[in-house]
């Protein structure tokens, strides 16, 4: 299979390299190239077939855990990193690691007094707590999340 690129494909790859953008969506491709949605999908498909791009498949969190693990070793208590690790481990069905990282995220959100982020952590963490049979604890987390998210704008 040829790895040579069409002008549109070249423009997209150069843009991604120049912007140091590791991920691109169909909508971003439309904006970058100024083409239709169908043309953007075709360009992305050809680049994937030629192995210039790799598709991201839903449910593949191993790479995320690897990247976030490196980031976590540099800053063990980083709120965002621990929250994302919690989500990734949850998706990998590793509840113990997910609970560990949600606990770290909770501690950091409390330390920073970031109540809106703490509410998000509780919303994501509550199903794990419920699954472990701690119904009252799960309800408490969700009630706290509700209190913390009062007057928070929805996006």
mmCIF file of C-alpha atoms in Angstrom:
data_model
loop_
_atom_site.group_PDB
_atom_site.id
_atom_site.type_symbol
_atom_site.label_atom_id
_atom_site.label_comp_id
_atom_site.label_asym_id
_atom_site.label_seq_id
_atom_site.Cartn_x
_atom_site.Cartn_y
_atom_site.Cartn_z
ATOM 1 C CA UNK A 1 0.000 0.000 0.000
ATOM 2 C CA UNK A 2 1.330 3.419 -0.933
ATOM 3 C CA UNK A 3 2.190 5.830 1.858
ATOM 4 C CA UNK A 4 2.247 8.882 -0.416
ATOM 5 C CA UNK A 5 -0.243 11.605 0.453
ATOM 6 C CA UNK A 6 -2.718 13.693 -1.474
ATOM 7 C CA UNK A 7 -2.581 17.484 -1.020
ATOM 8 C CA UNK A 8 -5.457 17.374 1.512
ATOM 9 C CA UNK A 9 -3.873 14.537 3.450
ATOM 10 C CA UNK A 10 -0.517 16.323 3.492
ATOM 11 C CA UNK A 11 -2.132 19.523 4.714
ATOM 12 C CA UNK A 12 -3.851 17.710 7.580
ATOM 13 C CA UNK A 13 -0.742 15.776 8.669
ATOM 14 C CA UNK A 14 1.417 18.918 8.520
ATOM 15 C CA UNK A 15 -1.160 20.849 10.528
ATOM 16 C CA UNK A 16 -1.289 18.121 13.187
ATOM 17 C CA UNK A 17 2.505 17.976 13.407
ATOM 18 C CA UNK A 18 2.917 21.743 13.527
ATOM 19 C CA UNK A 19 0.216 22.109 16.209
ATOM 20 C CA UNK A 20 1.572 19.067 18.094
ATOM 21 C CA UNK A 21 -1.978 17.774 18.082
ATOM 22 C CA UNK A 22 -1.976 14.003 18.701
ATOM 23 C CA UNK A 23 -5.731 13.527 18.232
ATOM 24 C CA UNK A 24 -8.068 14.863 15.569
ATOM 25 C CA UNK A 25 -11.822 14.509 15.213
ATOM 26 C CA UNK A 26 -13.915 14.535 12.088
ATOM 27 C CA UNK A 27 -15.246 18.008 12.941
ATOM 28 C CA UNK A 28 -11.727 19.342 13.471
ATOM 29 C CA UNK A 29 -10.720 17.898 10.105
ATOM 30 C CA UNK A 30 -13.631 19.747 8.473
ATOM 31 C CA UNK A 31 -12.431 23.004 10.048
ATOM 32 C CA UNK A 32 -8.734 22.440 9.273
ATOM 33 C CA UNK A 33 -9.246 21.466 5.634
ATOM 34 C CA UNK A 34 -12.403 23.418 4.843
ATOM 35 C CA UNK A 35 -14.088 20.356 3.349
ATOM 36 C CA UNK A 36 -17.430 18.619 3.818
ATOM 37 C CA UNK A 37 -18.085 16.119 6.576
ATOM 38 C CA UNK A 38 -18.021 13.292 4.026
ATOM 39 C CA UNK A 39 -14.701 14.421 2.553
ATOM 40 C CA UNK A 40 -13.202 14.708 6.028
ATOM 41 C CA UNK A 41 -14.247 11.142 6.870
ATOM 42 C CA UNK A 42 -12.717 9.913 3.609
ATOM 43 C CA UNK A 43 -9.416 11.698 4.293
ATOM 44 C CA UNK A 44 -9.271 10.288 7.821
ATOM 45 C CA UNK A 45 -10.127 6.814 6.549
ATOM 46 C CA UNK A 46 -7.375 6.896 3.890
ATOM 47 C CA UNK A 47 -4.827 8.178 6.422
ATOM 48 C CA UNK A 48 -5.807 5.396 8.796
ATOM 49 C CA UNK A 49 -5.534 2.755 6.066
ATOM 50 C CA UNK A 50 -2.069 4.044 5.155
ATOM 51 C CA UNK A 51 -1.104 4.062 8.835
ATOM 52 C CA UNK A 52 -0.456 7.784 9.036
ATOM 53 C CA UNK A 53 -3.134 7.908 11.740
ATOM 54 C CA UNK A 54 -4.314 5.331 14.247
ATOM 55 C CA UNK A 55 -7.986 5.087 15.180
ATOM 56 C CA UNK A 56 -9.016 5.519 18.793
ATOM 57 C CA UNK A 57 -11.451 2.824 19.725
ATOM 58 C CA UNK A 58 -13.926 3.178 22.546
ATOM 59 C CA UNK A 59 -12.974 1.205 25.626
ATOM 60 C CA UNK A 60 -9.234 1.061 24.978
ATOM 61 C CA UNK A 61 -7.836 2.660 28.116
ATOM 62 C CA UNK A 62 -4.499 0.876 28.471
ATOM 63 C CA UNK A 63 -2.629 3.675 26.710
ATOM 64 C CA UNK A 64 -4.357 6.285 28.853
ATOM 65 C CA UNK A 65 -3.398 4.435 32.028
ATOM 66 C CA UNK A 66 0.206 4.259 30.821
ATOM 67 C CA UNK A 67 0.398 7.970 30.014
ATOM 68 C CA UNK A 68 -1.427 9.037 33.162
ATOM 69 C CA UNK A 69 0.714 6.702 35.251
ATOM 70 C CA UNK A 70 3.844 8.540 34.100
ATOM 71 C CA UNK A 71 2.158 11.846 34.839
ATOM 72 C CA UNK A 72 1.061 10.559 38.256
ATOM 73 C CA UNK A 73 4.620 9.590 39.174
ATOM 74 C CA UNK A 74 5.695 13.191 38.555
ATOM 75 C CA UNK A 75 2.782 14.681 40.535
ATOM 76 C CA UNK A 76 1.214 12.000 42.718
ATOM 77 C CA UNK A 77 -1.543 14.212 44.087
ATOM 78 C CA UNK A 78 -2.623 15.938 40.873
ATOM 79 C CA UNK A 79 -6.411 16.250 40.942
ATOM 80 C CA UNK A 80 -7.070 15.874 37.217
ATOM 81 C CA UNK A 81 -4.620 13.005 36.777
ATOM 82 C CA UNK A 82 -6.122 11.002 39.624
ATOM 83 C CA UNK A 83 -9.669 11.665 38.466
ATOM 84 C CA UNK A 84 -8.814 10.502 34.936
ATOM 85 C CA UNK A 85 -6.980 7.458 36.273
ATOM 86 C CA UNK A 86 -10.085 6.631 38.297
ATOM 87 C CA UNK A 87 -12.194 6.803 35.136
ATOM 88 C CA UNK A 88 -9.703 4.759 33.124
ATOM 89 C CA UNK A 89 -9.418 2.018 35.750
ATOM 90 C CA UNK A 90 -13.197 1.983 36.086
ATOM 91 C CA UNK A 91 -13.445 1.339 32.347
ATOM 92 C CA UNK A 92 -10.860 -1.423 32.661
ATOM 93 C CA UNK A 93 -12.995 -3.018 35.415
ATOM 94 C CA UNK A 94 -10.219 -2.523 37.977
ATOM 95 C CA UNK A 95 -12.422 -1.216 40.774
ATOM 96 C CA UNK A 96 -9.720 -1.287 43.463
ATOM 97 C CA UNK A 97 -7.396 1.000 41.469
ATOM 98 C CA UNK A 98 -10.316 3.234 40.477
ATOM 99 C CA UNK A 99 -11.317 3.649 44.137
ATOM 100 C CA UNK A 100 -7.699 4.392 45.064
ATOM 101 C CA UNK A 101 -7.427 7.196 42.499
ATOM 102 C CA UNK A 102 -10.860 8.636 43.235
ATOM 103 C CA UNK A 103 -9.773 8.784 46.892
ATOM 104 C CA UNK A 104 -6.641 10.724 45.938
ATOM 105 C CA UNK A 105 -8.713 13.045 43.724
ATOM 106 C CA UNK A 106 -11.155 13.615 46.599
ATOM 107 C CA UNK A 107 -8.339 14.517 49.005
ATOM 108 C CA UNK A 108 -6.800 16.962 46.542
ATOM 109 C CA UNK A 109 -10.137 18.581 45.646
ATOM 110 C CA UNK A 110 -10.814 19.084 49.356
ATOM 111 C CA UNK A 111 -7.335 20.522 49.894
ATOM 112 C CA UNK A 112 -7.862 22.958 47.018
ATOM 113 C CA UNK A 113 -11.443 23.642 48.134
ATOM 114 C CA UNK A 114 -12.573 22.933 44.596
ATOM 115 C CA UNK A 115 -16.159 21.980 45.335
ATOM 116 C CA UNK A 116 -17.334 21.713 41.735
ATOM 117 C CA UNK A 117 -14.542 19.233 40.950
ATOM 118 C CA UNK A 118 -15.242 17.396 44.203
ATOM 119 C CA UNK A 119 -18.880 17.043 43.129
ATOM 120 C CA UNK A 120 -17.767 15.479 39.829
ATOM 121 C CA UNK A 121 -15.464 13.056 41.654
ATOM 122 C CA UNK A 122 -18.322 11.999 43.934
ATOM 123 C CA UNK A 123 -20.697 11.473 41.007
ATOM 124 C CA UNK A 124 -18.170 9.214 39.258
ATOM 125 C CA UNK A 125 -17.147 7.422 42.462
ATOM 126 C CA UNK A 126 -20.629 6.730 43.910
ATOM 127 C CA UNK A 127 -21.456 3.740 41.639
ATOM 128 C CA UNK A 128 -18.255 2.008 42.804
ATOM 129 C CA UNK A 129 -19.146 2.604 46.421
ATOM 130 C CA UNK A 130 -22.656 1.299 45.783
ATOM 131 C CA UNK A 131 -21.295 -1.817 44.035
ATOM 132 C CA UNK A 132 -19.200 -2.568 47.109
ATOM 133 C CA UNK A 133 -22.411 -2.693 49.156
ATOM 134 C CA UNK A 134 -22.011 0.635 50.949
ATOM 135 C CA UNK A 135 -25.375 2.122 50.035
ATOM 136 C CA UNK A 136 -25.360 4.807 52.733
ATOM 137 C CA UNK A 137 -21.873 5.985 51.753
ATOM 138 C CA UNK A 138 -22.857 6.178 48.073
ATOM 139 C CA UNK A 139 -25.985 8.175 48.903
ATOM 140 C CA UNK A 140 -23.923 10.509 51.122
ATOM 141 C CA UNK A 141 -21.475 11.159 48.271
ATOM 142 C CA UNK A 142 -24.307 11.924 45.852
ATOM 143 C CA UNK A 143 -26.014 14.226 48.356
ATOM 144 C CA UNK A 144 -22.752 16.093 48.880
ATOM 145 C CA UNK A 145 -22.280 16.321 45.114
ATOM 146 C CA UNK A 146 -25.734 17.860 44.834
ATOM 147 C CA UNK A 147 -24.909 20.446 47.516
ATOM 148 C CA UNK A 148 -21.541 21.304 45.960
ATOM 149 C CA UNK A 149 -22.946 21.679 42.469
ATOM 150 C CA UNK A 150 -25.749 24.109 43.461
ATOM 151 C CA UNK A 151 -25.437 27.293 41.397
ATOM 152 C CA UNK A 152 -22.837 25.662 39.124
ATOM 153 C CA UNK A 153 -23.425 26.357 35.422
ATOM 154 C CA UNK A 154 -24.142 23.380 33.215
ATOM 155 C CA UNK A 155 -22.317 23.100 29.910
#
